[in-house]
């Protein structure tokens, strides 16, 4: 049976999530880098791997080609053994995690990625100018979402987003929340619970967390606190 | 044990999806209407049911309060018996469905809902004016997404999005694709495979499909084909 092949670029938040997850859980896999900066995801060769032409994606036994990080995590949970806390079999706990994974699509992921793209990526890739009014609007949406996580998900005294053990929800969330740091935004400023939680996620998954975020730490300006590597 | 309570408004696409699903699978539940037009989702009373203040959501045994339609479907699949084809236990088939359910968040759902809101809902609720350039841009995104479904998901000759039997993916997709009809957009125009597939989804789930879409059919202008009820 052929080994799980993982296609990724660490500039992509869900790529980092799955990288950290596969490494931390010691799931055997083959690394297949896809350089987004060089447009490797846009080639016909890669299209044969993933028809959506995005990373992350996997190719696994029985020639399964699978995209969408959340779908990949669910597939891995069925096919590979890892500690239950990552994606609990308990129906109610799993429901709570699933609820976050869907909610984040239009919240954490949407707002952090949009801000990063508008402020950092598009000006560099396409030479677009930043409109201060639009920037403020996108920043506010991000602040509102992070405030909700601080007050609701972390407000009850949980150590992690769903209960006291780390789950895939934490990894997805942390990787998204790291992204706007590159655009000079500090998501933890004024959010003590988020600060402590981000540090916990990092501790549990290091050295892989820092490895995956090396580029984020390097690109983020001096004004944004980050670990010294 | 108390009965599953389902909170919904049929103006909401995922509310329709779950309504049709619960009815078609004969899952016992209590109907709890939340009138979005009257702002019932914004009350403190409803906030105690769903902290996100959105529909659909459920309250089930052990006082589980769960939001996010995709997470709800996954929970129901664990807790209530229904035919396997809706959400197959087979790992690879389930992976394909999960992939669609995540992909749609930033595609089918995002583009159809955004177009509907921009063209129909916001002008009525907030008196906003439609900018023809922006309208064209949103329309084009929707056309691209629908073309991808026509060419990829339905292009291989499958009767349904993932294989030859109906699954939750079809129901989610169809309910989203119905929505822009209210804004005078016919998603099936020039898409023979989508036309036939939408009709199949409707047939398999009727009379519940038409019941759920009564308002859509009524609001959609004459130019958009719809069933005669």
XYZ file of C-alpha atoms in Angstrom:
458
model
C 0.000 0.000 0.000
C 1.443 3.346 -0.974
C 2.224 5.994 1.615
C -0.007 8.981 2.256
C 1.233 11.873 0.116
C 0.726 15.379 1.469
C 0.792 18.420 -0.846
C 1.321 21.741 0.878
C 2.961 25.157 1.105
C 3.603 26.562 4.577
C 2.441 30.027 3.443
C -1.084 28.538 3.500
C -2.745 28.415 6.924
C -4.524 25.048 6.500
C -1.286 23.653 5.004
C 0.478 24.587 8.236
C -2.344 23.084 10.269
C -2.090 19.697 8.553
C 1.715 19.769 8.590
C 1.770 20.347 12.362
C -0.961 17.767 12.830
C 0.742 15.033 10.782
C 4.074 15.694 12.492
C 2.707 15.903 16.045
C 0.640 12.724 15.645
C 3.597 10.963 13.954
C 1.417 9.935 11.025
C 3.693 8.520 8.297
C 3.502 10.581 5.116
C 5.516 11.793 2.163
C 6.128 15.538 1.889
C 5.172 17.016 -1.475
C 5.934 20.721 -1.563
C 3.879 22.876 -3.920
C 5.410 26.322 -4.247
C 2.506 28.762 -4.455
C 4.881 31.689 -5.021
C 6.110 29.999 -8.192
C 2.543 29.157 -9.258
C 3.140 25.408 -9.044
C -0.506 24.918 -8.043
C -1.611 26.332 -11.382
C 0.127 23.739 -13.557
C -1.692 20.949 -15.408
C 0.447 18.453 -13.535
C -0.905 19.664 -10.202
C -4.434 19.874 -11.566
C -4.240 16.105 -12.040
C -3.512 15.847 -8.305
C -6.137 18.348 -7.161
C -8.789 19.602 -9.553
C -9.393 22.623 -7.303
C -5.729 23.621 -7.794
C -5.239 24.527 -4.161
C -3.207 23.340 -1.216
C -3.405 21.480 1.045
C -4.501 18.174 -0.449
C -3.602 14.521 -0.143
C -3.345 11.422 -2.273
C -3.835 8.199 -0.340
C -4.515 4.482 -0.791
C -6.925 3.385 -3.515
C -5.910 6.509 -5.395
C -8.037 8.808 -3.267
C -7.366 12.433 -4.192
C -8.775 14.616 -1.452
C -8.836 18.389 -0.980
C -10.265 20.657 1.731
C -8.309 20.550 4.992
C -11.344 19.898 7.201
C -12.422 16.961 5.028
C -8.843 15.664 5.088
C -8.710 15.737 8.897
C -11.963 13.794 9.092
C -10.637 11.234 6.616
C -7.361 10.858 8.536
C -9.347 10.336 11.749
C -10.975 7.302 10.148
C -7.877 5.866 8.505
C -4.960 6.568 10.824
C -4.605 6.016 14.548
C -4.012 9.075 16.711
C -4.970 10.109 20.231
C -8.718 10.550 20.654
C -8.509 14.118 21.987
C -7.609 15.427 18.522
C -11.046 14.535 17.159
C -13.015 12.732 19.888
C -15.298 9.813 19.074
C -17.697 11.009 21.790
C -20.653 12.319 19.805
C -21.261 15.534 21.766
C -17.589 16.514 21.936
C -17.209 15.829 18.231
C -20.296 17.931 17.538
C -18.719 20.874 19.389
C -15.533 20.564 17.346
C -17.476 20.161 14.092
C -19.461 23.274 14.981
C -16.230 25.265 15.307
C -14.807 23.807 12.068
C -17.837 25.004 10.108
C -18.211 28.300 11.956
C -14.577 29.215 11.307
C -15.087 28.973 7.537
C -17.062 32.221 7.563
C -15.421 33.660 10.660
C -11.836 33.009 11.842
C -10.649 31.790 8.454
C -12.580 34.291 6.379
C -11.696 37.397 8.377
C -8.018 36.680 9.049
C -7.280 35.524 5.514
C -9.150 38.424 3.936
C -7.280 40.966 6.044
C -3.923 39.369 5.260
C -4.656 39.202 1.560
C -5.912 42.769 1.344
C -3.133 44.316 3.415
C -0.132 42.211 2.491
C -0.556 39.711 -0.323
C -2.474 41.631 -2.980
C -0.338 44.775 -2.827
C 2.752 42.576 -3.309
C 1.329 40.235 -5.938
C -0.893 42.584 -7.874
C 0.314 46.035 -6.896
C -3.091 46.989 -5.442
C -3.317 50.030 -3.169
C -4.733 49.815 0.347
C -7.859 51.917 0.892
C -7.750 53.000 4.570
C -11.522 52.839 4.947
C -11.698 49.284 3.599
C -8.672 48.306 5.703
C -10.404 49.584 8.832
C -13.585 47.708 7.945
C -11.696 44.425 7.459
C -9.717 45.002 10.657
C -12.918 45.582 12.612
C -14.451 42.335 11.360
C -11.315 40.522 12.454
C -11.332 42.200 15.881
C -14.995 41.246 16.363
C -14.292 37.618 15.504
C -11.242 37.449 17.790
C -13.271 39.083 20.574
C -15.895 36.384 20.165
C -13.260 33.680 20.493
C -11.781 35.421 23.548
C -15.163 35.887 25.236
C -17.040 32.784 24.142
C -14.731 29.921 23.170
C -12.082 30.842 25.732
C -14.312 32.794 28.101
C -15.513 29.848 30.184
C -12.054 28.967 31.457
C -11.379 26.096 29.037
C -7.715 25.443 28.338
C -8.532 24.859 24.664
C -11.364 25.884 22.333
C -13.443 22.820 23.109
C -12.605 21.493 26.572
C -9.306 21.041 28.331
C -7.454 19.028 25.716
C -6.150 20.176 22.382
C -8.189 19.238 19.308
C -8.004 19.870 15.589
C -10.169 22.964 16.184
C -7.325 24.622 18.114
C -4.813 23.904 15.395
C -7.051 25.233 12.642
C -7.799 28.340 14.686
C -4.227 29.098 15.727
C -2.861 28.747 12.187
C -5.466 31.187 10.862
C -4.886 33.643 13.692
C -1.110 33.640 13.034
C -1.613 34.769 9.435
C -2.419 38.507 9.899
C 0.778 38.891 11.953
C 2.560 39.090 8.597
C 0.490 42.177 7.842
C 1.585 43.754 11.130
C -1.543 42.898 13.129
C -1.136 41.440 16.626
C -4.185 39.233 17.295
C -3.246 38.721 20.950
C -2.969 42.414 21.912
C -5.509 43.103 24.654
C -6.625 39.467 24.681
C -5.023 37.697 27.649
C -6.949 34.440 27.166
C -6.017 34.247 23.511
C -2.384 34.971 24.375
C -2.239 32.103 26.873
C -4.178 29.729 24.612
C -1.972 30.422 21.555
C 1.048 29.696 23.729
C -0.500 26.411 24.921
C -1.240 25.296 21.358
C 2.350 26.109 20.431
C 3.819 24.252 23.429
C 1.812 21.076 22.827
C 2.778 20.923 19.152
C 6.350 22.201 19.173
C 8.877 21.952 17.580
C 6.500 21.505 14.644
C 4.449 24.629 15.345
C 7.493 26.887 15.175
C 8.864 25.019 12.176
C 5.625 25.597 10.286
C 5.469 29.256 11.298
C 9.098 30.162 10.602
C 8.123 32.243 7.605
C 5.298 33.966 9.459
C 7.679 34.903 12.279
C 10.238 36.164 9.762
C 7.824 38.258 7.702
C 5.907 39.775 10.657
C 7.259 43.250 11.463
C 9.125 44.007 14.733
C 5.966 45.502 16.266
C 4.309 42.075 16.426
C 5.496 39.858 19.303
C 6.694 36.414 18.235
C 8.903 33.653 19.596
C 12.648 34.061 19.269
C 13.852 31.041 17.304
C -35.551 11.649 26.685
C -36.746 14.893 25.135
C -37.392 15.148 21.418
C -34.963 16.782 19.020
C -35.937 20.437 18.648
C -35.221 22.098 15.309
C -35.027 25.903 15.012
C -35.364 27.253 11.491
C -36.791 29.727 8.998
C -37.409 28.512 5.461
C -35.987 31.755 4.017
C -32.580 30.376 5.076
C -31.008 27.882 2.650
C -29.453 25.549 5.259
C -32.738 25.730 7.214
C -34.521 24.398 4.150
C -31.859 21.722 3.708
C -32.305 20.378 7.243
C -36.084 20.659 7.069
C -36.209 18.581 3.872
C -33.668 16.162 5.312
C -35.503 15.622 8.618
C -38.823 15.192 6.820
C -37.544 12.887 4.074
C -35.683 10.651 6.535
C -38.714 10.665 8.891
C -36.531 11.732 11.816
C -38.836 12.651 14.725
C -38.416 16.297 15.742
C -40.279 19.300 17.076
C -40.621 22.302 14.747
C -39.474 25.578 16.298
C -39.988 28.434 13.858
C -37.709 31.460 14.228
C -39.023 34.334 12.135
C -35.947 36.084 10.735
C -38.090 38.795 9.137
C -39.362 39.751 12.602
C -35.833 39.588 14.047
C -36.683 36.714 16.377
C -33.107 35.423 16.055
C -31.828 38.641 17.632
C -33.694 38.279 20.942
C -32.018 37.326 24.222
C -34.367 34.368 24.449
C -33.035 32.959 21.190
C -29.456 33.782 22.162
C -29.890 31.312 25.035
C -30.717 28.681 22.395
C -27.964 29.591 19.946
C -25.171 31.942 20.957
C -24.411 32.643 17.290
C -27.997 33.944 16.885
C -28.505 32.230 13.565
C -30.687 29.519 12.114
C -30.681 26.618 11.674
C -29.774 25.096 15.017
C -30.926 22.238 17.202
C -31.340 21.384 20.863
C -31.127 17.670 21.569
C -30.707 15.176 24.407
C -28.306 16.003 27.220
C -29.052 19.664 26.521
C -26.822 19.794 23.462
C -27.207 23.140 21.713
C -25.722 22.850 18.261
C -25.421 25.311 15.392
C -23.919 25.093 11.900
C -25.944 22.971 9.493
C -23.023 20.802 8.358
C -22.088 20.000 11.966
C -25.757 19.238 12.695
C -25.976 16.763 9.801
C -22.868 14.973 11.049
C -24.305 14.818 14.552
C -27.649 13.480 13.291
C -25.795 10.814 11.305
C -24.345 9.517 14.576
C -27.490 9.767 16.666
C -30.412 8.944 14.386
C -30.898 6.062 11.973
C -31.331 6.916 8.310
C -30.386 5.271 5.021
C -26.634 5.059 4.501
C -26.634 6.819 1.119
C -27.349 10.183 2.805
C -23.951 10.182 4.500
C -22.180 6.888 3.734
C -20.088 5.120 6.346
C -17.675 4.043 3.595
C -14.588 6.133 4.264
C -13.827 7.159 0.693
C -17.418 8.020 -0.198
C -17.759 10.003 3.008
C -14.506 11.822 2.214
C -15.923 12.889 -1.178
C -19.066 14.233 0.473
C -17.076 15.971 3.215
C -14.907 17.559 0.524
C -17.998 19.036 -1.126
C -19.428 20.211 2.211
C -16.265 22.209 2.948
C -15.721 23.393 -0.624
C -19.271 24.747 -0.836
C -18.680 27.045 2.144
C -16.490 29.306 0.019
C -18.107 28.410 -3.288
C -21.752 27.389 -3.839
C -22.940 28.816 -0.525
C -20.792 31.940 -0.607
C -21.511 32.973 -4.193
C -25.245 32.229 -4.317
C -25.972 33.785 -0.921
C -23.866 36.863 -1.640
C -25.613 37.461 -4.955
C -29.055 37.018 -3.396
C -28.246 39.330 -0.502
C -26.739 42.020 -2.698
C -29.451 41.975 -5.345
C -32.576 41.229 -3.333
C -32.255 41.231 0.448
C -30.155 44.300 1.179
C -32.074 46.672 -1.103
C -35.293 45.563 0.652
C -33.966 45.489 4.210
C -31.537 48.372 4.125
C -32.547 50.350 1.072
C -29.117 49.885 -0.560
C -28.725 50.613 -4.287
C -27.403 47.996 -6.713
C -24.172 48.967 -8.431
C -24.301 47.331 -11.901
C -20.556 46.706 -11.959
C -20.587 44.971 -8.574
C -23.720 43.041 -9.574
C -21.971 41.780 -12.700
C -18.912 40.776 -10.703
C -21.001 38.786 -8.193
C -23.018 37.229 -11.011
C -19.836 36.131 -12.772
C -18.495 34.452 -9.626
C -21.774 32.582 -9.308
C -21.730 31.541 -12.978
C -18.153 30.263 -12.611
C -19.079 28.202 -9.575
C -22.191 26.763 -11.235
C -20.146 25.975 -14.360
C -17.686 24.067 -12.184
C -20.513 22.018 -10.675
C -21.945 21.380 -14.168
C -18.587 20.367 -15.639
C -16.908 18.663 -12.704
C -19.383 17.351 -10.132
C -22.016 16.486 -12.722
C -19.721 16.211 -15.739
C -18.785 12.559 -15.303
C -22.327 11.296 -15.736
C -23.135 10.821 -12.033
C -26.813 11.046 -11.181
C -25.945 13.000 -8.047
C -22.986 15.136 -6.910
C -21.145 12.206 -5.380
C -22.154 8.969 -7.090
C -25.525 7.676 -8.191
C -27.441 8.061 -4.955
C -28.577 11.221 -3.263
C -26.528 12.437 -0.312
C -26.578 15.406 2.047
C -24.227 17.153 -0.409
C -26.992 17.290 -3.033
C -29.483 18.734 -0.602
C -27.087 21.413 0.626
C -26.186 22.300 -2.952
C -29.711 22.410 -4.328
C -31.011 24.605 -1.487
C -28.207 27.123 -2.067
C -28.698 27.091 -5.824
C -32.446 27.782 -5.439
C -31.770 30.992 -3.501
C -30.728 33.397 -6.318
C -33.944 32.524 -8.196
C -35.619 35.032 -5.876
C -33.329 37.685 -7.317
C -34.394 36.728 -10.857
C -31.380 34.552 -11.676
C -31.970 31.171 -13.306
C -29.090 28.882 -12.252
C -30.154 26.135 -14.662
C -30.205 28.253 -17.847
C -27.703 26.756 -20.295
C -26.840 23.962 -17.841
C -28.642 20.778 -18.911
C -26.918 18.569 -16.333
C -27.782 20.914 -13.499
C -31.372 21.130 -14.729
C -31.764 17.335 -14.672
C -29.947 16.966 -11.357
C -32.034 19.651 -9.604
C -35.156 17.873 -10.821
C -33.854 14.540 -9.476
C -33.103 16.039 -6.055
C -36.594 17.503 -6.006
C -38.257 14.223 -7.030
C -36.459 12.145 -4.416
C -37.347 14.538 -1.608
C -40.828 15.705 -2.569
C -43.317 16.763 -1.288
C -40.904 18.223 1.274
C -38.670 19.938 -1.290
C -41.539 21.935 -2.753
C -42.978 22.645 0.704
C -39.635 24.110 1.799
C -39.264 26.137 -1.395
C -42.809 27.506 -1.558
C -41.616 30.992 -0.700
C -38.711 30.843 -3.167
C -41.103 29.817 -5.956
C -43.503 32.600 -4.988
C -40.903 35.368 -4.795
C -38.972 34.394 -7.945
C -40.103 36.519 -10.902
C -41.977 35.030 -13.896
C -38.765 34.896 -15.940
C -37.351 32.130 -13.732
C -38.774 28.654 -14.420
C -40.181 26.913 -11.358
C -42.601 24.104 -10.595
C -46.321 24.881 -10.725
C -47.685 24.046 -7.274
